[in-house]
Amino acid sequence: MDAYRLYTLGLLVKKKEKFEKKLEALFDDIKDENNHRVRWVYETNKEMEKLAAELANTIHQIEMLNK
């Protein structure tokens, strides 16, 4: 694997880890909140869906670099 691909792979792995930490933090926030905050939970779920889509895209990019 050439240096550029290795560097790019490293950046993508760091990005993936960052998204995973954000998703984990959001899940922790939901667990800590009461159910009466339905609106907040709805908005958080929308944000998690966006982060999950970005994470899936990042994982796909990593897989493509490894081919």
Coordinates of C-alpha atoms in Angstrom, one line a residue:
M1 CA 0.0 0.0 0.0
D2 CA 1.5 3.3 -1.0
A3 CA 2.0 6.1 1.5
Y4 CA -0.9 8.2 0.3
R5 CA -3.4 5.4 0.6
L6 CA -2.0 4.5 4.0
Y7 CA -2.3 8.1 5.2
T8 CA -5.9 8.4 3.8
L9 CA -6.8 5.1 5.4
G10 CA -5.5 6.5 8.7
L11 CA -7.6 9.6 8.4
L12 CA -10.7 7.7 7.6
V13 CA -10.2 5.3 10.5
K14 CA -9.8 8.4 12.8
K15 CA -13.0 9.9 11.3
K16 CA -14.8 6.6 11.8
E17 CA -13.7 6.5 15.5
K18 CA -14.9 10.1 15.9
F19 CA -18.3 9.3 14.6
E20 CA -18.6 6.2 16.8
K21 CA -17.7 8.3 19.8
K22 CA -20.4 10.8 18.8
L23 CA -23.0 8.1 18.4
E24 CA -22.1 6.6 21.7
A25 CA -22.4 10.0 23.4
L26 CA -25.8 10.5 21.8
F27 CA -27.0 7.1 23.0
D28 CA -25.7 7.9 26.5
D29 CA -27.6 11.2 26.4
I30 CA -30.8 9.4 25.5
K31 CA -30.4 6.9 28.3
D32 CA -29.9 9.7 30.8
E33 CA -32.9 11.7 29.8
N34 CA -36.5 11.0 30.7
N35 CA -39.2 10.1 28.2
H36 CA -41.0 13.4 28.6
R37 CA -38.4 14.9 26.3
V38 CA -39.8 13.4 23.2
R39 CA -38.9 16.3 20.9
W40 CA -35.3 16.2 22.1
V41 CA -35.2 12.5 21.5
Y42 CA -36.7 12.9 18.0
E43 CA -34.1 15.6 17.0
T44 CA -31.3 13.4 18.5
N45 CA -32.4 10.4 16.5
K46 CA -32.3 12.5 13.3
E47 CA -28.8 13.6 14.1
M48 CA -27.8 9.9 14.9
E49 CA -29.2 8.9 11.5
K50 CA -27.0 11.5 9.8
L51 CA -23.9 10.4 11.7
A52 CA -24.7 6.7 11.0
A53 CA -24.9 7.6 7.2
E54 CA -21.6 9.4 7.4
L55 CA -20.1 6.5 9.3
A56 CA -21.3 4.0 6.7
N57 CA -19.8 6.2 3.9
T58 CA -16.5 6.4 5.8
I59 CA -16.4 2.6 6.3
H60 CA -17.2 2.1 2.6
Q61 CA -14.3 4.5 1.7
I62 CA -12.0 2.4 4.0
E63 CA -13.1 -0.8 2.3
M64 CA -12.5 0.7 -1.2
L65 CA -9.0 1.8 -0.1
N66 CA -8.2 -1.7 1.1
K67 CA -9.0 -3.3 -2.2

